[in-house]
PDB file of N, CA and C in Angstrom:
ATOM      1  N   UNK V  15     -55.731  -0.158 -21.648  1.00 48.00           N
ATOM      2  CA  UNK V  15     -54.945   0.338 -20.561  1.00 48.00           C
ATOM      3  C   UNK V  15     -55.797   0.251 -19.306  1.00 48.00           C
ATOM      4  N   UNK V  16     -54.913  -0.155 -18.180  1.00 48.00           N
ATOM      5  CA  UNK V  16     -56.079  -0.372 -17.063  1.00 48.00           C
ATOM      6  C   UNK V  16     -55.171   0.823 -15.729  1.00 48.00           C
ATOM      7  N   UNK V  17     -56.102   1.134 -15.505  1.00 42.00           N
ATOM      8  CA  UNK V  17     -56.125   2.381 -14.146  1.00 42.00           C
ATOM      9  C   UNK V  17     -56.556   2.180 -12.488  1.00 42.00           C
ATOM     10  N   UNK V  18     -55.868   2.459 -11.811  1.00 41.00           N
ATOM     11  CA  UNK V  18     -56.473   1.626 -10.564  1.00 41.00           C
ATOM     12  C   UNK V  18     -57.123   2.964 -10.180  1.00 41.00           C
ATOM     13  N   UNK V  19     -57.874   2.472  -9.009  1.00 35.00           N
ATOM     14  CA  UNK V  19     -58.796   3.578  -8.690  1.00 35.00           C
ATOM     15  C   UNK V  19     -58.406   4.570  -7.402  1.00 35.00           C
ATOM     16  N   UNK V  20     -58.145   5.952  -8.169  1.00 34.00           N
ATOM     17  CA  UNK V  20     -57.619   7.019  -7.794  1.00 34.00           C
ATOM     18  C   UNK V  20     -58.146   7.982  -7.940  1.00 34.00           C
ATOM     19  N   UNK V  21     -58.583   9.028  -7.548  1.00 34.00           N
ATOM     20  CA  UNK V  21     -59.386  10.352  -8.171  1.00 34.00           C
ATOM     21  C   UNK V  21     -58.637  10.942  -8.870  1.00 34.00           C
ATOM     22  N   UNK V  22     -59.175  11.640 -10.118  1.00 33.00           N
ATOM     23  CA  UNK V  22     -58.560  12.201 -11.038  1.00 33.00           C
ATOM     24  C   UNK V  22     -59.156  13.720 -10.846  1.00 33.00           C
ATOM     25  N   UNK V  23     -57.790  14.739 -10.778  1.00 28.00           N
ATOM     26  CA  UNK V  23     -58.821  16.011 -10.551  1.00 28.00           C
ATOM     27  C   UNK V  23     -58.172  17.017 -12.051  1.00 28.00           C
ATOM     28  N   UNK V  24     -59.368  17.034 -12.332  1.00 29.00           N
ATOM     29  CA  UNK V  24     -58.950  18.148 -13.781  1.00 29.00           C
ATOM     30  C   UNK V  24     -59.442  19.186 -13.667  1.00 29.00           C
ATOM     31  N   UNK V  25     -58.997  20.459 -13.475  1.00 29.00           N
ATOM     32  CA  UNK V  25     -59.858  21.775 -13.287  1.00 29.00           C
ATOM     33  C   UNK V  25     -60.169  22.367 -14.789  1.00 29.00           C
ATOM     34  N   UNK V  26     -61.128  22.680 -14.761  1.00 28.00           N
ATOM     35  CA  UNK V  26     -61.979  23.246 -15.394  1.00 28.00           C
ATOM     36  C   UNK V  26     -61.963  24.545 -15.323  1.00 28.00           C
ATOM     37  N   UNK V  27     -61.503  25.511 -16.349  1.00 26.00           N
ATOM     38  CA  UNK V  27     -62.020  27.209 -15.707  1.00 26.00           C
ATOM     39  C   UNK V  27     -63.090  27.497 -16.729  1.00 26.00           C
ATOM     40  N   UNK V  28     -64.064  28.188 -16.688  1.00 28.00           N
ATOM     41  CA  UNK V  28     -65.249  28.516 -17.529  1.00 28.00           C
ATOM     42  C   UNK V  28     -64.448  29.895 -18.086  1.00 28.00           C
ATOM     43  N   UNK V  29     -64.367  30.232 -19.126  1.00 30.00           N
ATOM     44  CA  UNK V  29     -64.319  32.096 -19.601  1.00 30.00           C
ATOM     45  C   UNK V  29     -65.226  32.581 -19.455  1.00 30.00           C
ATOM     46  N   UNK V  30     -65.310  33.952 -18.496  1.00 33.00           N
ATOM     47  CA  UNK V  30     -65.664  34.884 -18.395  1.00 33.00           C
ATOM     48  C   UNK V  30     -67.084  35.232 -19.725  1.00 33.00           C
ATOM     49  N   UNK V  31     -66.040  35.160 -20.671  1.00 35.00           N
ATOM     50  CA  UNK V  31     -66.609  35.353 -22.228  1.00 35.00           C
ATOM     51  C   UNK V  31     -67.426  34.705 -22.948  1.00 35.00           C
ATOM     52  N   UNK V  32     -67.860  33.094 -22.247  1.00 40.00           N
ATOM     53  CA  UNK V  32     -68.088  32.122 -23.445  1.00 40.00           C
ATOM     54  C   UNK V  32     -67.990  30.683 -22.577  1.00 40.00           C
ATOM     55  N   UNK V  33     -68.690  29.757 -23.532  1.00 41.00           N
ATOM     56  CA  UNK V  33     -68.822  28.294 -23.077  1.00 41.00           C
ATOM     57  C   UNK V  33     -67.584  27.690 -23.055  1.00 41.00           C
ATOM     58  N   UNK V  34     -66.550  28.952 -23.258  1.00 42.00           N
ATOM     59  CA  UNK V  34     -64.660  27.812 -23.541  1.00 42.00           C
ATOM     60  C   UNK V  34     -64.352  27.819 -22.261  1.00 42.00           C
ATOM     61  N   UNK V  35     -63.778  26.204 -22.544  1.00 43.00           N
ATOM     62  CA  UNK V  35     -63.387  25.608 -20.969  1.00 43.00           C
ATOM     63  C   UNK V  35     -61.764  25.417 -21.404  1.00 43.00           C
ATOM     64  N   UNK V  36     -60.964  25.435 -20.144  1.00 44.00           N
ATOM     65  CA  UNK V  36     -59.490  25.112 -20.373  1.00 44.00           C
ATOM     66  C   UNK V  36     -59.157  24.272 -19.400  1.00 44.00           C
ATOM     67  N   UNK V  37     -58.922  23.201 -19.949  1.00 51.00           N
ATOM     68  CA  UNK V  37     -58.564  21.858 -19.242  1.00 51.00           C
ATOM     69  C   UNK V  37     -56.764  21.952 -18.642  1.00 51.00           C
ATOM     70  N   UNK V  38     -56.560  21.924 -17.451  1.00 56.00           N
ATOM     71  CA  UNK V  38     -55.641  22.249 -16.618  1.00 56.00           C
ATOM     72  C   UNK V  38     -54.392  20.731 -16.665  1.00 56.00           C
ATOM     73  N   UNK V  39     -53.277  20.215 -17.149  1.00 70.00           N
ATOM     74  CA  UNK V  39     -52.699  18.859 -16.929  1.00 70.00           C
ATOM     75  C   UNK V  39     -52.946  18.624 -15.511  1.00 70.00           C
ATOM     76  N   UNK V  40     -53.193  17.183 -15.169  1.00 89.00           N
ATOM     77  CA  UNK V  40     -53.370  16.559 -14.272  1.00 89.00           C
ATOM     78  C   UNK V  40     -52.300  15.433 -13.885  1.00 89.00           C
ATOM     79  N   UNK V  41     -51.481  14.906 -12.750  1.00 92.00           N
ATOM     80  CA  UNK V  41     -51.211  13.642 -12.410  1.00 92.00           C
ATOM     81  C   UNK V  41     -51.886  12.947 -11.662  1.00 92.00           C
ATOM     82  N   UNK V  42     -52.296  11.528 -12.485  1.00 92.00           N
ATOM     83  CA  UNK V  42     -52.806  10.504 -11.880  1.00 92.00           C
ATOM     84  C   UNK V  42     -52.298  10.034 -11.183  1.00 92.00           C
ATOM     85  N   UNK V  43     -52.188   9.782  -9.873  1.00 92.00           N
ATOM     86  CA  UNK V  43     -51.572   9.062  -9.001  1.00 92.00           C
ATOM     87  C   UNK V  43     -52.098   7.691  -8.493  1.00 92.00           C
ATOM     88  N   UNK V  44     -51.880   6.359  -9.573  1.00 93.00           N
ATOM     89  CA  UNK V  44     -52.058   5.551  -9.456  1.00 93.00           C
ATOM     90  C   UNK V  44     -51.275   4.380  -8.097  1.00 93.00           C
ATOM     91  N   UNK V  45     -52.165   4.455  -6.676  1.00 93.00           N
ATOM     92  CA  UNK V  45     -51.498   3.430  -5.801  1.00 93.00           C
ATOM     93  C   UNK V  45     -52.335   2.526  -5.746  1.00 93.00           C
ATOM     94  N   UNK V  46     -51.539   1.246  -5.848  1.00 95.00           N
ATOM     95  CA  UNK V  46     -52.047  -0.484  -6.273  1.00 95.00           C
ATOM     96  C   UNK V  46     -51.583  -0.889  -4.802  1.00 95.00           C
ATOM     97  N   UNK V  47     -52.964  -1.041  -3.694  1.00 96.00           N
ATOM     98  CA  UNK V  47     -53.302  -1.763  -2.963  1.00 96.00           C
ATOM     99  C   UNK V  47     -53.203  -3.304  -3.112  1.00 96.00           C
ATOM    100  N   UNK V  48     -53.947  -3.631  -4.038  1.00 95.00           N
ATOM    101  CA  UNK V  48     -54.260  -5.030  -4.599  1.00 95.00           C
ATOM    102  C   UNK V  48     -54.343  -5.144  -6.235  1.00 95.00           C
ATOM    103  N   UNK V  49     -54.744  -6.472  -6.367  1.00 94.00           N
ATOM    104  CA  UNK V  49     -54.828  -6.106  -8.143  1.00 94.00           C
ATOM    105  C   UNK V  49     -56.419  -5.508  -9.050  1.00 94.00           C
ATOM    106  N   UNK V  50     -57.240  -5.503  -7.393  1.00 95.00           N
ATOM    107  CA  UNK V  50     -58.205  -4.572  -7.740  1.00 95.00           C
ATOM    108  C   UNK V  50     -58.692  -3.184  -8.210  1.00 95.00           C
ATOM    109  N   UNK V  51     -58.033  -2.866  -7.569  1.00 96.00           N
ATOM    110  CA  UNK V  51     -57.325  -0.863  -7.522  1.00 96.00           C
ATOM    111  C   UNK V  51     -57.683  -0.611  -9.075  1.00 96.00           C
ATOM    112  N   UNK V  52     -58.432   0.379  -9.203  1.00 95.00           N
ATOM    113  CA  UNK V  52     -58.583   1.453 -10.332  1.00 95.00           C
ATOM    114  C   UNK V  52     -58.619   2.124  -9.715  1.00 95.00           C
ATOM    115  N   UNK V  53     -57.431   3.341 -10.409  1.00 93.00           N
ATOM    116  CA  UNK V  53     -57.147   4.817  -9.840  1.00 93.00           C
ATOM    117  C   UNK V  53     -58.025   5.568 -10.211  1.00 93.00           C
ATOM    118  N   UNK V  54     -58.581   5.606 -11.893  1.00 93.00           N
ATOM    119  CA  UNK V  54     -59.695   6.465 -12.893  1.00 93.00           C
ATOM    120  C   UNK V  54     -60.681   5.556 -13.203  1.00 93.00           C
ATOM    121  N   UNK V  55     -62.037   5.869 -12.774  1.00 94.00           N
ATOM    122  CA  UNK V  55     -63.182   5.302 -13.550  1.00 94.00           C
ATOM    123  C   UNK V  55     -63.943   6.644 -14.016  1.00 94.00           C
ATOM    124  N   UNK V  56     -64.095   6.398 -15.358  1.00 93.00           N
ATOM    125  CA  UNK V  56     -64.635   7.740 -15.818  1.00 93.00           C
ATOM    126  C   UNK V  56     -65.551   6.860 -17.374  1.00 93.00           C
ATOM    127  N   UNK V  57     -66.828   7.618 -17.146  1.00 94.00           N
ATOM    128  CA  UNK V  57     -67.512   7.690 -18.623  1.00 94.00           C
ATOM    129  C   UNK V  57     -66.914   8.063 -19.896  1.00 94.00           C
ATOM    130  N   UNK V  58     -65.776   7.202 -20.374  1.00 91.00           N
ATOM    131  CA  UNK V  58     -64.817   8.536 -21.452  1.00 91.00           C
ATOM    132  C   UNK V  58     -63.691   8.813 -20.419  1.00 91.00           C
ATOM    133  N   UNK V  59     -62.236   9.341 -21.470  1.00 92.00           N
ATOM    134  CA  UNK V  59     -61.004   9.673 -21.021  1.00 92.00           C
ATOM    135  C   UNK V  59     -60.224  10.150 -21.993  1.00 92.00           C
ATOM    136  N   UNK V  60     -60.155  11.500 -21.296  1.00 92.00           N
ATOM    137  CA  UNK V  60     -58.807  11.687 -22.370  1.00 92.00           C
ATOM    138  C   UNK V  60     -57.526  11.880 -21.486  1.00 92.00           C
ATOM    139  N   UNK V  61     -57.040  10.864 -22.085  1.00 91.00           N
ATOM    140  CA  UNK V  61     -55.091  10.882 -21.216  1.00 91.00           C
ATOM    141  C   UNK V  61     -54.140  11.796 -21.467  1.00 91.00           C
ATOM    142  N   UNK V  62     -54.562  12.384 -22.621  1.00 91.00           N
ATOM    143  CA  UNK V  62     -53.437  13.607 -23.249  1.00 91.00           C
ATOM    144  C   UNK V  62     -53.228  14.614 -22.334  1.00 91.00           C
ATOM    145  N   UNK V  63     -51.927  15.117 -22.341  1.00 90.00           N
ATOM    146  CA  UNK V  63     -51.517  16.033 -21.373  1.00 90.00           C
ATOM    147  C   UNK V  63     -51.715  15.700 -19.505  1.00 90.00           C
ATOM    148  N   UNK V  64     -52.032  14.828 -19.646  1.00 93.00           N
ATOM    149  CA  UNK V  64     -51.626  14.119 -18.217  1.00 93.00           C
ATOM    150  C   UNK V  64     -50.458  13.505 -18.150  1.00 93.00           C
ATOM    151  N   UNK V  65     -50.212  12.712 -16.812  1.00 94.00           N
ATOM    152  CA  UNK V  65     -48.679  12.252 -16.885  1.00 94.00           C
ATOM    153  C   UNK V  65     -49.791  11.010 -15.392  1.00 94.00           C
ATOM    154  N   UNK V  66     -49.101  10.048 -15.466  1.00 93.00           N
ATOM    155  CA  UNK V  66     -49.476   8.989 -14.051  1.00 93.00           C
ATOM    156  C   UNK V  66     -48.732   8.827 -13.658  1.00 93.00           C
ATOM    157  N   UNK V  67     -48.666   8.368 -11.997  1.00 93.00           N
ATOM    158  CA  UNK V  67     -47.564   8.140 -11.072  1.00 93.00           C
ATOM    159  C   UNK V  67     -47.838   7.215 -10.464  1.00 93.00           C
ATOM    160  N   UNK V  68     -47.334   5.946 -10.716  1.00 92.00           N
ATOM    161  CA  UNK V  68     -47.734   4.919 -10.018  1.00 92.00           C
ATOM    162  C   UNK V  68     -46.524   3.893  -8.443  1.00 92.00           C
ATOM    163  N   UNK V  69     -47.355   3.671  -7.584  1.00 93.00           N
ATOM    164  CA  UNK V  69     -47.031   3.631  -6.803  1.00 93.00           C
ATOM    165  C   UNK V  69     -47.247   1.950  -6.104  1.00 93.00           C
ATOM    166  N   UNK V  70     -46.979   0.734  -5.601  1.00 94.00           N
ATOM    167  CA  UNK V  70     -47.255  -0.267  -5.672  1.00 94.00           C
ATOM    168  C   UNK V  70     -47.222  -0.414  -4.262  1.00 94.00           C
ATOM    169  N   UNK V  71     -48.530  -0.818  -3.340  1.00 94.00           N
ATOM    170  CA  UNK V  71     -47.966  -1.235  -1.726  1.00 94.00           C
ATOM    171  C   UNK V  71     -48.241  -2.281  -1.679  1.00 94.00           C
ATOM    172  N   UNK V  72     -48.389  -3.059  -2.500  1.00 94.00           N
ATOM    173  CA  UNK V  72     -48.286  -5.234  -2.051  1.00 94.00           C
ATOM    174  C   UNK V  72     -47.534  -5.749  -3.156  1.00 94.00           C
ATOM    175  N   UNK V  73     -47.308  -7.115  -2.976  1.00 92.00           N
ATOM    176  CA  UNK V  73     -46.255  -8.104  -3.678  1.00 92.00           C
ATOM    177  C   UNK V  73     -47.481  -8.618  -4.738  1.00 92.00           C
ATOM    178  N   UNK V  74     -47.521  -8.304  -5.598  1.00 91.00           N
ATOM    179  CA  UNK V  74     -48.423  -9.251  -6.421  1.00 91.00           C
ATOM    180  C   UNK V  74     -47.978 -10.272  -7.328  1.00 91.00           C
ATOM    181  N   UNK V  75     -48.575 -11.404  -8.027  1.00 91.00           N
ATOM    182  CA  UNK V  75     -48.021 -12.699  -8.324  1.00 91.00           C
ATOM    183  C   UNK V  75     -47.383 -12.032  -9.815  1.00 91.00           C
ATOM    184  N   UNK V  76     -46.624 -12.602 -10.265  1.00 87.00           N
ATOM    185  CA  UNK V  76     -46.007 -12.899 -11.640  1.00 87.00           C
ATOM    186  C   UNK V  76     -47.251 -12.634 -12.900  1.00 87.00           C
ATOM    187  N   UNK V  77     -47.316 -11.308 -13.388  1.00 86.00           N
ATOM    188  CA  UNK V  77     -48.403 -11.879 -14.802  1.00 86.00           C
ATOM    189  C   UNK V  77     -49.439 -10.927 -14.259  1.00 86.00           C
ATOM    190  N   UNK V  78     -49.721 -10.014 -13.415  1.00 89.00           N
ATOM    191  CA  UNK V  78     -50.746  -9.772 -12.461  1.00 89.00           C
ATOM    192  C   UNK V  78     -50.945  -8.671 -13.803  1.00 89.00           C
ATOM    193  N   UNK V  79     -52.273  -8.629 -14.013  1.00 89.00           N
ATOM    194  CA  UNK V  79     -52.524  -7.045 -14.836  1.00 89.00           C
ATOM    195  C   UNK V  79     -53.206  -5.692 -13.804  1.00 89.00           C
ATOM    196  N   UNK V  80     -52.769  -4.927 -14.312  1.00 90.00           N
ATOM    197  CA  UNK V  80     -52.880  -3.468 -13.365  1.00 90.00           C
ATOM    198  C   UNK V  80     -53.916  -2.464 -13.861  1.00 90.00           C
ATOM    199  N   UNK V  81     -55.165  -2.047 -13.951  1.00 92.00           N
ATOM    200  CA  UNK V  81     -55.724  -1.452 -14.723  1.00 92.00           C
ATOM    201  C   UNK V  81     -55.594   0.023 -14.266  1.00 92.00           C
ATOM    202  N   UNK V  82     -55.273   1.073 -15.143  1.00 91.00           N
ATOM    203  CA  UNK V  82     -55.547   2.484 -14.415  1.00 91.00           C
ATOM    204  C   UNK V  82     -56.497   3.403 -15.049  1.00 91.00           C
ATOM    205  N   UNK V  83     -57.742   2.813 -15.736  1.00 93.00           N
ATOM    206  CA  UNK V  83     -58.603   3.804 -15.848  1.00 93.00           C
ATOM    207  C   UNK V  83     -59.896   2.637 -16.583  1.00 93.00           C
ATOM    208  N   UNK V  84     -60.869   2.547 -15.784  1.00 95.00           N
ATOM    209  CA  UNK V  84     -61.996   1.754 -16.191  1.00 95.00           C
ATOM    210  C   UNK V  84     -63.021   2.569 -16.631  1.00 95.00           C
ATOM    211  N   UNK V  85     -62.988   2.557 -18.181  1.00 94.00           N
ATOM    212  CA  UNK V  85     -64.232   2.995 -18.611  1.00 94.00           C
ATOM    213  C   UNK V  85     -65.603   2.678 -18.173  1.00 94.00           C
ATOM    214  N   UNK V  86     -66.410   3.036 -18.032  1.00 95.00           N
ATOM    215  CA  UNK V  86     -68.254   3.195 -17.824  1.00 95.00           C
ATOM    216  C   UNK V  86     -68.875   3.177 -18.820  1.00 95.00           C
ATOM    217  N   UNK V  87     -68.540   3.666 -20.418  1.00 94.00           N
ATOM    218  CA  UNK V  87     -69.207   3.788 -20.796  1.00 94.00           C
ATOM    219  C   UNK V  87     -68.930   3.809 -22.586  1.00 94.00           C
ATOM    220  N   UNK V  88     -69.943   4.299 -23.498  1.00 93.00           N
ATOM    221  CA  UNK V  88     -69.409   3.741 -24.667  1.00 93.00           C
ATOM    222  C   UNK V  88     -68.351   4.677 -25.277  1.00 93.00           C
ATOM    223  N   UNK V  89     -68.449   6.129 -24.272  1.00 92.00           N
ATOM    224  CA  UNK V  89     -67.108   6.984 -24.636  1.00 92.00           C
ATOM    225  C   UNK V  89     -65.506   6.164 -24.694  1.00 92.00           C
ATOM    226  N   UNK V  90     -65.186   7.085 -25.637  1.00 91.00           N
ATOM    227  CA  UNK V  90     -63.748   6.399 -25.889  1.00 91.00           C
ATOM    228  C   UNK V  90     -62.823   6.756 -24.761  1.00 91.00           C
ATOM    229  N   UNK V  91     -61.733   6.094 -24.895  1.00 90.00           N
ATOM    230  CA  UNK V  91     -60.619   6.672 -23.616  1.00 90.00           C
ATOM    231  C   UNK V  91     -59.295   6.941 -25.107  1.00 90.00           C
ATOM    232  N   UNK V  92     -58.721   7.835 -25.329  1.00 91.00           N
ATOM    233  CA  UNK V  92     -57.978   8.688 -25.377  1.00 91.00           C
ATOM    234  C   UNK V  92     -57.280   9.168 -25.319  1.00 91.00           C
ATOM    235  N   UNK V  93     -55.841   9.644 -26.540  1.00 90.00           N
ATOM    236  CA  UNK V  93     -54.520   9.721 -25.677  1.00 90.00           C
ATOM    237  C   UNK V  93     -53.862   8.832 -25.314  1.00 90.00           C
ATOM    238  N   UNK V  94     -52.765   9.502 -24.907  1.00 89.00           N
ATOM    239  CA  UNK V  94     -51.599   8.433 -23.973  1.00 89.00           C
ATOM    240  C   UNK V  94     -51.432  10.082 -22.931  1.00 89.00           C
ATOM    241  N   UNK V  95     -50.924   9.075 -21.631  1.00 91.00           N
ATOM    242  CA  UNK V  95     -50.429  10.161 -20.733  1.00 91.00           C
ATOM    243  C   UNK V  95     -49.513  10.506 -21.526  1.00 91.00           C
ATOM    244  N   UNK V  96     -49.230  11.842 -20.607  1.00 93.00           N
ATOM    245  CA  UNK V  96     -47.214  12.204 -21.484  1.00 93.00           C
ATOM    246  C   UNK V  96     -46.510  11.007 -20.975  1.00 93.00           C
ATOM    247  N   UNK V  97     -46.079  10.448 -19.865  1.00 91.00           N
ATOM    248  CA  UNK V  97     -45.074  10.110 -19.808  1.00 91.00           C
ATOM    249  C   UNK V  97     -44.741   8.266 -19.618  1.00 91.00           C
ATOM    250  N   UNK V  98     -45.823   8.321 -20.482  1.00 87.00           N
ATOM    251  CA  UNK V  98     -46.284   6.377 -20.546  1.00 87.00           C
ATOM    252  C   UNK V  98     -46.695   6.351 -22.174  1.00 87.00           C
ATOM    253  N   UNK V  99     -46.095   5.464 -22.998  1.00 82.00           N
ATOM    254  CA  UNK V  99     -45.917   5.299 -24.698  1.00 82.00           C
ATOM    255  C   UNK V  99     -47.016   3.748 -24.140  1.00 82.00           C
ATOM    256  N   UNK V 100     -47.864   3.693 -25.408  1.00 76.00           N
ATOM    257  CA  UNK V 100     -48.806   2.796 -25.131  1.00 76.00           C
ATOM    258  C   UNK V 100     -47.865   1.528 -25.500  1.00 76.00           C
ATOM    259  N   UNK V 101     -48.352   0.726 -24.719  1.00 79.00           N
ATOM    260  CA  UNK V 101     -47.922  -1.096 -24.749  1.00 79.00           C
ATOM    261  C   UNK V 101     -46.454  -1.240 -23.856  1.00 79.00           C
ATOM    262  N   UNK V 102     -45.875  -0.211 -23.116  1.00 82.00           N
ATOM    263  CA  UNK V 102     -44.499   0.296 -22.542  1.00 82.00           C
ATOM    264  C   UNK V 102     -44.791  -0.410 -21.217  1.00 82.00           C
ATOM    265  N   UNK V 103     -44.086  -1.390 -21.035  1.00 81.00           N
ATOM    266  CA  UNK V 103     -43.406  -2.259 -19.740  1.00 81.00           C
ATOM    267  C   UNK V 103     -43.110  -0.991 -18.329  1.00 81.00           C
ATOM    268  N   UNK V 104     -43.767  -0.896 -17.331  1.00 82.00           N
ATOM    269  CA  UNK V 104     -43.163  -0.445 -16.270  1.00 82.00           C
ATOM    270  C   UNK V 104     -42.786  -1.165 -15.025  1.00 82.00           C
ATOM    271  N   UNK V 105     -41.445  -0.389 -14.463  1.00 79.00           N
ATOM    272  CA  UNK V 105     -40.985  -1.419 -13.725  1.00 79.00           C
ATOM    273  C   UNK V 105     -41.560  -0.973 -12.130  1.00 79.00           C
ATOM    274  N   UNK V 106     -42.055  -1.710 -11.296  1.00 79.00           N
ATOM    275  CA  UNK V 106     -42.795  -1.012 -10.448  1.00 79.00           C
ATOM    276  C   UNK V 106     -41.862  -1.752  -9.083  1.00 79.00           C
ATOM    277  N   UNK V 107     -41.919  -0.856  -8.168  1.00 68.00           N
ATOM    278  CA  UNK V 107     -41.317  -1.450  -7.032  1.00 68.00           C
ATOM    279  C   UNK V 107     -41.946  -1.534  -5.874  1.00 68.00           C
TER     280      UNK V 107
END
């Protein structure tokens, strides 16, 4: 899956009590400038309980691939957003 480059903000709350962290859902808001654009570059990813929103501001050619999240590293990436089923055609305008 490819991610264009967007900041991804996931809040984090620490407990009071303890090293437990609670990971907050996030939308990626993927906008494709060019066919360069990664929205997420992250060491590792987990997509679960996120959702992406992608947004297109140029004409790109026929066949063009779109990446929205470029791994760094040998961490895995993870999940599917909620609202994207992996290998799922989107129609972008």
């Amino acid at each position: 899956m490819k991610i264009l480059s967007s900041p991804v903000l996931l809040a984090l709350t620490l407990c009071s009590l303890g090293l437990a962290t609670v990971a907050h859902a996030a939308v990626v808001t993927a906008t494709y400038t060019s066919a360069t654009d990664v929205p997420v570059t992250a060491a590792g990813y987990t997509a679960s309980g996120n959702t992406v929103d992608f947004t297109l501001s140029y004409a790109p050619v026929t066949g063009t691939a779109l990446t929205v999240v470029n791994n760094t590293s040998r961490n895995i990436i993870s999940g599917t957003f909620g609202n994207l089923a992996q290998g799922l055609a989107v129609a972008l305008k």
